[in-house]
Tab-separated table of C-alpha atoms and ligand atoms in Angstrom:
chain	number	residue	atom	x	y	z
A	1	MET	CA	-92.821	-9.926	20.037
A	2	THR	CA	-90.529	-11.478	22.649
A	3	THR	CA	-88.254	-9.550	25.018
A	4	GLU	CA	-84.537	-10.395	25.011
A	5	HIS	CA	-82.401	-10.035	28.153
A	6	HIS	CA	-78.808	-8.865	28.204
A	7	ASP	CA	-76.430	-7.387	30.730
A	8	VAL	CA	-75.570	-4.605	28.322
A	9	VAL	CA	-77.265	-3.178	25.241
A	10	VAL	CA	-75.099	-0.905	23.096
A	11	ILE	CA	-77.089	1.382	20.809
A	12	GLY	CA	-75.087	2.327	17.713
A	13	GLY	CA	-72.490	0.372	15.743
A	14	GLY	CA	-70.201	3.202	14.605
A	15	GLN	CA	-66.619	3.543	15.836
A	16	ALA	CA	-67.716	4.294	19.439
A	17	GLY	CA	-70.097	1.314	19.562
A	18	LEU	CA	-67.383	-0.984	18.186
A	19	ALA	CA	-64.874	0.225	20.783
A	20	ALA	CA	-67.419	-0.570	23.511
A	21	GLY	CA	-68.017	-3.950	21.879
A	22	TYR	CA	-64.321	-4.786	21.988
A	23	TYR	CA	-63.995	-4.150	25.723
A	24	LEU	CA	-67.294	-5.871	26.529
A	25	ARG	CA	-66.125	-8.923	24.615
A	26	ARG	CA	-62.834	-8.893	26.503
A	27	ALA	CA	-64.780	-8.694	29.791
A	28	LYS	CA	-66.865	-11.687	28.614
A	29	ALA	CA	-70.038	-9.669	29.118
A	30	ASP	CA	-73.427	-10.716	27.824
A	31	TYR	CA	-74.228	-7.929	25.360
A	32	VAL	CA	-75.643	-6.975	21.995
A	33	ILE	CA	-75.056	-3.999	19.681
A	34	LEU	CA	-78.120	-2.606	17.926
A	35	ASP	CA	-77.350	-0.461	14.896
A	36	ALA	CA	-79.799	1.382	12.663
A	37	GLY	CA	-77.325	1.504	9.752
A	38	THR	CA	-77.850	-0.910	6.878
A	39	ALA	CA	-74.101	-1.638	6.681
A	40	PRO	CA	-70.975	-1.149	8.831
A	41	GLY	CA	-69.161	2.191	9.141
A	42	GLY	CA	-71.490	4.483	11.111
A	43	ALA	CA	-71.300	8.098	9.934
A	44	TRP	CA	-68.254	7.416	7.761
A	45	ARG	CA	-70.480	5.795	5.128
A	46	HIS	CA	-72.279	9.081	4.610
A	47	TYR	CA	-69.451	11.630	4.448
A	48	TRP	CA	-68.554	13.459	1.252
A	49	ASP	CA	-66.506	11.583	-1.334
A	50	SER	CA	-63.180	13.392	-0.878
A	51	LEU	CA	-62.976	13.255	2.941
A	52	HIS	CA	-59.718	11.986	4.421
A	53	LEU	CA	-58.751	11.368	8.012
A	54	PHE	CA	-56.912	14.253	9.654
A	55	SER	CA	-54.183	11.898	10.809
A	56	PRO	CA	-52.279	8.836	9.596
A	57	ALA	CA	-53.782	5.408	10.221
A	58	GLU	CA	-51.692	4.676	13.301
A	59	PHE	CA	-53.270	7.652	15.062
A	60	SER	CA	-56.804	6.506	14.298
A	61	THR	CA	-56.944	3.079	15.717
A	62	LEU	CA	-59.543	1.114	17.617
A	63	PRO	CA	-58.371	-1.164	20.436
A	64	GLY	CA	-56.716	-4.465	19.604
A	65	TRP	CA	-56.142	-4.107	15.874
A	66	TRP	CA	-54.458	-1.157	14.165
A	67	MET	CA	-55.988	0.469	11.139
A	68	PRO	CA	-53.943	-0.819	8.164
A	69	GLN	CA	-51.911	1.724	6.186
A	70	GLN	CA	-53.521	2.734	2.895
A	71	GLU	CA	-51.099	2.616	0.008
A	72	GLY	CA	-50.620	6.009	-1.602
A	73	HIS	CA	-52.656	7.797	1.081
A	74	PRO	CA	-50.756	8.849	4.210
A	75	PHE	CA	-54.097	10.212	5.462
A	76	PRO	CA	-56.624	7.427	4.814
A	77	THR	CA	-59.732	8.043	2.736
A	78	ARG	CA	-63.334	7.798	3.926
A	79	ASP	CA	-63.753	4.432	2.184
A	80	HIS	CA	-60.640	3.049	3.861
A	81	VAL	CA	-62.081	3.918	7.271
A	82	VAL	CA	-65.379	2.226	6.369
A	83	ASP	CA	-63.485	-0.892	5.234
A	84	TYR	CA	-61.490	-0.905	8.476
A	85	LEU	CA	-64.604	-0.628	10.662
A	86	ALA	CA	-66.309	-3.385	8.659
A	87	ALA	CA	-63.278	-5.680	8.967
A	88	TYR	CA	-62.913	-4.834	12.676
A	89	GLU	CA	-66.389	-5.923	13.670
A	90	LYS	CA	-65.935	-9.127	11.686
A	91	ARG	CA	-62.514	-9.853	13.180
A	92	TYR	CA	-63.842	-9.665	16.744
A	93	GLU	CA	-67.186	-11.264	15.835
A	94	LEU	CA	-69.031	-8.449	17.555
A	95	PRO	CA	-72.701	-9.309	18.118
A	96	ILE	CA	-74.193	-6.572	15.956
A	97	ARG	CA	-77.800	-6.579	14.795
A	98	ARG	CA	-78.454	-4.434	11.771
A	99	PRO	CA	-80.596	-2.662	10.751
A	100	VAL	CA	-82.317	-2.266	14.106
A	101	THR	CA	-83.587	1.167	15.131
A	102	VAL	CA	-84.039	1.869	18.833
A	103	HIS	CA	-87.148	3.979	19.245
A	104	SER	CA	-87.014	4.534	23.011
A	105	VAL	CA	-85.362	3.610	26.302
A	106	HIS	CA	-87.400	3.385	29.522
A	107	ARG	CA	-86.742	2.688	33.182
A	108	ASP	CA	-88.004	-0.765	34.084
A	109	GLY	CA	-87.407	-1.511	37.766
A	110	GLU	CA	-83.734	-2.402	38.194
A	111	HIS	CA	-83.371	-2.608	34.419
A	112	SER	CA	-83.808	-0.561	31.296
A	113	LEU	CA	-86.277	-1.447	28.576
A	114	VAL	CA	-85.020	-0.791	25.059
A	115	ARG	CA	-87.780	-0.660	22.443
A	116	THR	CA	-86.814	-1.259	18.818
A	117	ASP	CA	-88.497	-1.816	15.484
A	118	THR	CA	-87.711	-5.534	15.779
A	119	GLY	CA	-88.623	-6.182	19.438
A	120	ASP	CA	-87.793	-5.237	23.033
A	121	HIS	CA	-84.606	-5.777	25.043
A	122	ARG	CA	-84.166	-5.616	28.809
A	123	ALA	CA	-80.703	-4.663	30.020
A	124	ARG	CA	-78.882	-3.840	33.219
A	125	THR	CA	-76.879	-1.182	31.415
A	126	VAL	CA	-77.465	0.748	28.218
A	127	ILE	CA	-74.642	2.407	26.295
A	128	SER	CA	-75.833	4.998	23.796
A	129	ALA	CA	-73.193	5.447	21.086
A	130	THR	CA	-75.529	7.020	18.575
A	131	GLY	CA	-73.287	9.834	17.322
A	132	THR	CA	-74.487	13.072	15.797
A	133	TRP	CA	-74.980	12.307	12.125
A	134	ARG	CA	-78.728	11.762	12.463
A	135	SER	CA	-79.254	15.195	14.029
A	136	PRO	CA	-78.003	17.843	11.584
A	137	HIS	CA	-78.352	21.394	12.911
A	138	THR	CA	-79.402	24.381	10.818
A	139	PRO	CA	-79.650	27.695	12.703
A	140	ASP	CA	-82.969	29.476	12.740
A	141	VAL	CA	-81.967	32.452	10.599
A	142	PRO	CA	-84.910	34.723	9.598
A	143	GLY	CA	-86.340	33.723	6.216
A	144	ARG	CA	-84.370	30.463	6.168
A	145	ASP	CA	-87.163	28.495	4.503
A	146	LEU	CA	-88.086	31.170	1.955
A	147	PHE	CA	-85.092	30.440	-0.269
A	148	ARG	CA	-86.172	29.013	-3.628
A	149	GLY	CA	-82.708	27.863	-4.697
A	150	ARG	CA	-80.986	24.684	-3.633
A	151	ARG	CA	-80.370	24.314	0.092
A	152	LEU	CA	-78.584	21.509	1.792
A	153	HIS	CA	-76.747	20.575	4.952
A	154	THR	CA	-73.280	19.017	5.237
A	155	ALA	CA	-75.129	15.740	5.764
A	156	ASP	CA	-76.494	15.952	2.184
A	157	TYR	CA	-73.269	17.007	0.468
A	158	ARG	CA	-71.291	14.472	-1.607
A	159	ASN	CA	-69.164	16.280	-4.214
A	160	PRO	CA	-68.967	19.569	-6.169
A	161	ASP	CA	-70.179	18.187	-9.531
A	162	ASP	CA	-73.704	19.618	-9.323
A	163	PHE	CA	-72.518	23.143	-8.565
A	164	THR	CA	-70.452	23.881	-11.669
A	165	GLY	CA	-70.824	27.508	-12.773
A	166	GLN	CA	-73.109	28.425	-9.865
A	167	HIS	CA	-72.820	30.873	-6.979
A	168	VAL	CA	-72.836	28.959	-3.712
A	169	VAL	CA	-72.966	30.256	-0.131
A	170	ILE	CA	-71.247	28.092	2.475
A	171	VAL	CA	-72.305	28.821	6.047
A	172	GLY	CA	-70.225	27.796	9.065
A	173	GLY	CA	-66.767	28.256	10.546
A	174	GLY	CA	-65.540	24.709	11.077
A	175	ASN	CA	-63.647	22.017	9.211
A	176	SER	CA	-66.639	20.826	7.190
A	177	ALA	CA	-67.307	24.330	5.863
A	178	ALA	CA	-63.648	24.957	5.014
A	179	GLN	CA	-63.245	21.645	3.196
A	180	ILE	CA	-66.512	21.931	1.263
A	181	LEU	CA	-65.669	25.534	0.321
A	182	ALA	CA	-62.236	24.438	-0.836
A	183	GLU	CA	-63.560	21.925	-3.325
A	184	ILE	CA	-66.684	23.741	-4.520
A	185	SER	CA	-64.647	26.869	-5.220
A	186	THR	CA	-62.773	24.940	-7.912
A	187	VAL	CA	-65.954	24.811	-10.032
A	188	ALA	CA	-68.204	27.588	-8.676
A	189	THR	CA	-68.183	31.126	-7.283
A	190	THR	CA	-68.361	30.933	-3.500
A	191	THR	CA	-69.267	33.181	-0.575
A	192	TRP	CA	-68.250	31.954	2.875
A	193	THR	CA	-70.094	33.358	5.895
A	194	THR	CA	-69.303	32.650	9.544
A	195	LEU	CA	-70.707	33.818	12.875
A	196	ARG	CA	-67.210	34.521	14.220
A	197	PRO	CA	-63.955	34.893	12.313
A	198	PRO	CA	-62.751	31.349	11.523
A	199	ARG	CA	-59.808	30.038	13.521
A	200	PHE	CA	-57.148	28.330	11.444
A	201	LEU	CA	-54.583	26.047	12.995
A	202	PRO	CA	-50.968	26.672	11.961
A	203	ASP	CA	-50.039	24.877	8.737
A	204	HIS	CA	-47.810	22.320	10.419
A	205	ILE	CA	-50.536	21.108	12.811
A	206	ASP	CA	-52.499	18.047	11.725
A	207	GLY	CA	-54.337	15.179	13.348
A	208	ARG	CA	-51.102	13.920	14.921
A	209	ASP	CA	-50.870	17.060	17.016
A	210	LEU	CA	-54.580	16.950	17.826
A	211	PHE	CA	-54.008	13.411	19.000
A	212	HIS	CA	-51.328	14.661	21.391
A	213	VAL	CA	-53.651	17.462	22.560
A	214	ALA	CA	-56.311	14.881	23.324
A	215	THR	CA	-53.799	12.644	25.079
A	216	HIS	CA	-52.651	15.573	27.190
A	217	ALA	CA	-56.273	16.461	28.029
A	218	ALA	CA	-57.017	12.846	29.007
A	219	ALA	CA	-54.011	12.770	31.330
A	220	ASN	CA	-54.572	16.273	32.754
A	221	PRO	CA	-58.293	16.952	33.075
A	222	GLY	CA	-59.005	20.685	33.252
A	223	ALA	CA	-55.526	21.714	32.030
A	224	PRO	CA	-55.440	24.356	29.263
A	225	GLY	CA	-54.974	22.823	25.792
A	226	VAL	CA	-52.675	23.961	22.987
A	227	GLY	CA	-55.390	24.165	20.366
A	228	ASP	CA	-58.997	23.309	19.891
A	229	LEU	CA	-60.178	20.176	18.122
A	230	GLY	CA	-62.833	22.351	16.429
A	231	ASP	CA	-60.309	24.726	14.826
A	232	ILE	CA	-59.709	24.413	11.091
A	233	VAL	CA	-56.987	21.978	10.110
A	234	MET	CA	-55.039	23.168	7.060
A	235	VAL	CA	-55.442	20.018	4.986
A	236	PRO	CA	-53.973	20.259	1.438
A	237	SER	CA	-57.259	21.286	-0.237
A	238	VAL	CA	-57.814	24.100	2.290
A	239	LYS	CA	-54.241	25.367	1.885
A	240	GLU	CA	-54.719	25.363	-1.845
A	241	ALA	CA	-57.986	27.330	-1.493
A	242	ARG	CA	-56.081	29.896	0.545
A	243	GLU	CA	-53.528	30.212	-2.246
A	244	ARG	CA	-56.361	30.864	-4.726
A	245	GLY	CA	-57.620	33.628	-2.422
A	246	VAL	CA	-61.058	32.094	-1.784
A	247	LEU	CA	-60.581	31.206	1.873
A	248	VAL	CA	-62.006	34.514	3.005
A	249	ALA	CA	-64.967	34.596	5.370
A	250	ARG	CA	-67.586	37.325	5.545
A	251	PRO	CA	-69.711	38.071	8.618
A	252	MET	CA	-72.890	36.023	8.872
A	253	PHE	CA	-75.814	37.415	6.874
A	254	ASP	CA	-78.904	38.583	8.771
A	255	ARG	CA	-81.626	36.911	6.752
A	256	VAL	CA	-82.355	34.626	3.855
A	257	THR	CA	-84.481	35.887	0.956
A	258	GLU	CA	-86.280	34.042	-1.828
A	259	THR	CA	-83.261	34.490	-4.058
A	260	GLY	CA	-80.304	34.608	-1.692
A	261	ILE	CA	-79.002	36.288	1.426
A	262	ALA	CA	-79.128	39.803	2.908
A	263	TRP	CA	-77.323	41.847	5.555
A	264	ASP	CA	-78.929	44.558	7.686
A	265	ASN	CA	-76.670	47.175	6.083
A	266	GLY	CA	-78.810	46.824	2.936
A	267	GLU	CA	-76.473	44.550	1.005
A	268	THR	CA	-78.070	41.596	-0.784
A	269	LEU	CA	-76.614	38.710	-2.774
A	270	ASP	CA	-78.478	36.461	-5.201
A	271	VAL	CA	-77.152	32.898	-5.181
A	272	ASP	CA	-77.989	29.463	-6.569
A	273	ALA	CA	-77.365	27.348	-3.480
A	274	ILE	CA	-76.852	27.618	0.280
A	275	ILE	CA	-74.919	24.896	2.072
A	276	TRP	CA	-75.386	24.873	5.844
A	277	ALA	CA	-72.172	23.440	7.279
A	278	THR	CA	-73.460	24.310	10.705
A	279	GLY	CA	-72.841	21.140	12.586
A	280	PHE	CA	-74.726	18.395	14.307
A	281	ARG	CA	-76.252	17.791	17.717
A	282	ALA	CA	-75.969	14.671	19.864
A	283	HIS	CA	-78.557	12.203	18.609
A	284	LEU	CA	-80.446	11.345	21.787
A	285	ASP	CA	-84.114	11.267	20.704
A	286	HIS	CA	-84.530	7.659	21.829
A	287	LEU	CA	-83.568	8.666	25.394
A	288	ALA	CA	-86.381	11.243	25.688
A	289	PRO	CA	-88.569	9.038	27.960
A	290	LEU	CA	-85.814	9.175	30.597
A	291	GLY	CA	-86.234	12.965	30.848
A	292	LEU	CA	-82.503	13.605	31.155
A	293	THR	CA	-81.753	15.840	28.181
A	294	GLY	CA	-81.018	19.463	29.103
A	295	GLU	CA	-81.748	22.593	27.085
A	296	ASP	CA	-78.287	22.374	25.539
A	297	GLY	CA	-79.291	19.025	24.036
A	298	ARG	CA	-76.908	17.115	26.305
A	299	ILE	CA	-77.241	14.812	29.297
A	300	ALA	CA	-75.230	15.526	32.455
A	301	VAL	CA	-72.506	12.886	32.768
A	302	ASP	CA	-69.788	11.922	35.186
A	303	GLY	CA	-67.208	10.381	32.861
A	304	THR	CA	-69.515	8.551	30.489
A	305	ARG	CA	-72.198	7.684	33.041
A	306	ALA	CA	-75.420	9.719	33.212
A	307	VAL	CA	-75.533	11.491	36.559
A	308	GLU	CA	-79.275	11.002	37.026
A	309	GLU	CA	-79.459	7.507	35.512
A	310	PRO	CA	-76.485	5.310	36.476
A	311	ARG	CA	-77.678	2.509	34.179
A	312	LEU	CA	-76.958	4.708	31.170
A	313	HIS	CA	-73.584	5.519	29.569
A	314	LEU	CA	-73.009	7.949	26.696
A	315	LEU	CA	-70.099	7.315	24.388
A	316	GLY	CA	-68.468	9.148	21.504
A	317	PHE	CA	-70.311	12.463	21.308
A	318	GLY	CA	-67.397	14.827	21.870
A	319	ASN	CA	-65.388	16.313	24.701
A	320	TRP	CA	-68.334	16.280	27.079
A	321	THR	CA	-68.319	12.460	27.044
A	322	GLY	CA	-64.504	12.164	27.233
A	323	PRO	CA	-61.487	13.943	25.737
A	324	ALA	CA	-61.820	13.915	21.934
A	325	SER	CA	-64.341	11.103	22.210
A	326	ALA	CA	-65.765	11.955	18.765
A	327	THR	CA	-62.511	10.685	17.254
A	328	ILE	CA	-61.589	7.048	16.849
A	329	ILE	CA	-58.787	7.129	19.381
A	330	GLY	CA	-60.770	9.217	21.888
A	331	ALA	CA	-63.795	6.921	21.611
A	332	ALA	CA	-61.535	3.946	22.258
A	333	ARG	CA	-60.190	5.518	25.455
A	334	SER	CA	-63.629	6.510	26.702
A	335	ALA	CA	-64.964	3.034	25.966
A	336	LYS	CA	-62.151	1.430	27.950
A	337	ALA	CA	-62.908	3.591	30.976
A	338	ALA	CA	-66.666	3.088	30.656
A	339	ILE	CA	-66.474	-0.710	30.462
A	340	ALA	CA	-63.989	-0.864	33.363
A	341	GLN	CA	-66.431	1.133	35.504
A	342	LEU	CA	-69.374	-0.918	34.361
A	343	VAL	CA	-67.686	-4.255	35.014
A	344	ALA	CA	-66.535	-3.086	38.440
B	1	FAD	P1	-71.503	7.373	14.275
B	1	FAD	O1	-70.356	7.057	13.390
B	1	FAD	O2	-72.482	8.403	13.805
B	1	FAD	O3	-72.258	6.011	14.592
B	1	FAD	C1	-73.478	5.991	15.272
B	1	FAD	C2	-74.231	4.762	14.851
B	1	FAD	O4	-75.409	4.703	15.651
B	1	FAD	C3	-74.679	4.790	13.401
B	1	FAD	O5	-74.357	3.581	12.762
B	1	FAD	C4	-76.200	4.989	13.486
B	1	FAD	O6	-76.887	4.319	12.454
B	1	FAD	C5	-76.503	4.362	14.840
B	1	FAD	N1	-77.719	4.893	15.461
B	1	FAD	C6	-78.060	6.190	15.677
B	1	FAD	N2	-79.260	6.259	16.287
B	1	FAD	C7	-79.665	4.989	16.477
B	1	FAD	C8	-80.842	4.400	17.044
B	1	FAD	N3	-81.821	5.136	17.574
B	1	FAD	N4	-80.945	3.035	17.069
B	1	FAD	C9	-79.943	2.277	16.570
B	1	FAD	N5	-78.819	2.780	16.008
B	1	FAD	C10	-78.698	4.117	15.963
B	1	FAD	N6	-62.753	11.302	13.434
B	1	FAD	C11	-61.503	10.801	13.600
B	1	FAD	O7	-61.280	9.958	14.472
B	1	FAD	N7	-60.463	11.212	12.821
B	1	FAD	C12	-60.635	12.130	11.836
B	1	FAD	O8	-59.687	12.465	11.160
B	1	FAD	C13	-61.941	12.675	11.636
B	1	FAD	N8	-62.169	13.576	10.693
B	1	FAD	C14	-63.390	14.088	10.535
B	1	FAD	C15	-63.590	15.068	9.572
B	1	FAD	C16	-64.826	15.626	9.378
B	1	FAD	C17	-64.975	16.724	8.400
B	1	FAD	C18	-65.926	15.154	10.117
B	1	FAD	C19	-67.299	15.691	9.878
B	1	FAD	C20	-65.746	14.183	11.099
B	1	FAD	C21	-64.481	13.669	11.319
B	1	FAD	N9	-64.247	12.738	12.319
B	1	FAD	C22	-62.994	12.229	12.480
B	1	FAD	C23	-65.297	12.433	13.313
B	1	FAD	C24	-65.931	11.093	13.156
B	1	FAD	O9	-66.158	10.766	11.831
B	1	FAD	C25	-67.271	11.042	13.892
B	1	FAD	O10	-67.192	11.768	15.051
B	1	FAD	C26	-67.568	9.585	14.211
B	1	FAD	O11	-68.037	8.938	13.055
B	1	FAD	C27	-68.531	9.418	15.344
B	1	FAD	O12	-68.579	8.048	15.656
B	1	FAD	P2	-69.727	7.457	16.541
B	1	FAD	O13	-69.533	6.006	16.591
B	1	FAD	O14	-69.798	8.230	17.798
B	1	FAD	O15	-71.050	7.848	15.726
């Protein structure tokens, strides 16, 4: 196989990769975007059917072209976001190769060598915008694998249809858990368990306010925020679950049994399914040969640039790679700063 040469290789064609692509195009850089997905949309293609954005379209916009309003949906649906990302990459003719999976990135003199399932690329700079979706996290609770019922992670969940009449445990204290609980509890009995008491944002706070929090954080690094982007947003389905009295969390169980869950106080509960809504980790497996990943699963960065490997930028993983950089608007801001630094 031949080796291609580029100034910049972007790994990942989700919202963060597209934002990088926009600014690289504007800078007239020689670059390519390699994406393992079989179609546009990044993680959005895989979310559960009922997911909506937390904020209206105008607050969830990539650079250059605003997300169109969706008629009848002030908070756009998952499919609308996928359509927007697909149209965006077409509009700007971003040089995306798909599906191409990057297996590894290596130092190669002054360059980086990017090894993929379709050939090698040499680049002066690599931007990893590989998100978290491919690295679901399930905590190592004793007995976790003994359970004989149905067990799944947020990444596997689509809709409540299969759970009708069952007893389902939902594990996790974030937005995914609250939203999945809210819809499953309309057809099944649910038990919600969390490590710490869940933190609910006030009812009037939605993605618009989180956008302002992120804007404030971007302008005032280190300043205290007025909320946390990980706190639970009271979207309509979650409010409605609260009204039905099902939005009540119990302390985390101590072990999993063959038939359900158990606490050390002797209490046990037999259930049909356990859904682990316990989050994701940065997907960085392909960067392992660089030896940069710490025990927390992250790489030390200054802005978006890896401290120990200045030819590498990390984009879109969360606050540690830029304020709210796991959101569309945050990724766009981080990408702008990263490309400005890179071009300079
Ligand atoms: P991804 O979308 O995961 O894209 C990464 C891409 O990289 C994928 O296409 C993948 O195939 C590719 N890839 C991975 N590894 C490789 C490899 N080795 N080689 C090649 N390609 C690779 N965000 C908002 O902005 N607003 C919201 O309202 C919002 N609501 C949310 C609600 C919930 C419940 C959840 C779970 C998320 C929400 N998000 C929201 C967050 C947002 O969806 C994700 O953070 C976002 O999709 C991350 O984008 P990304 O481009 O960083 O990663």
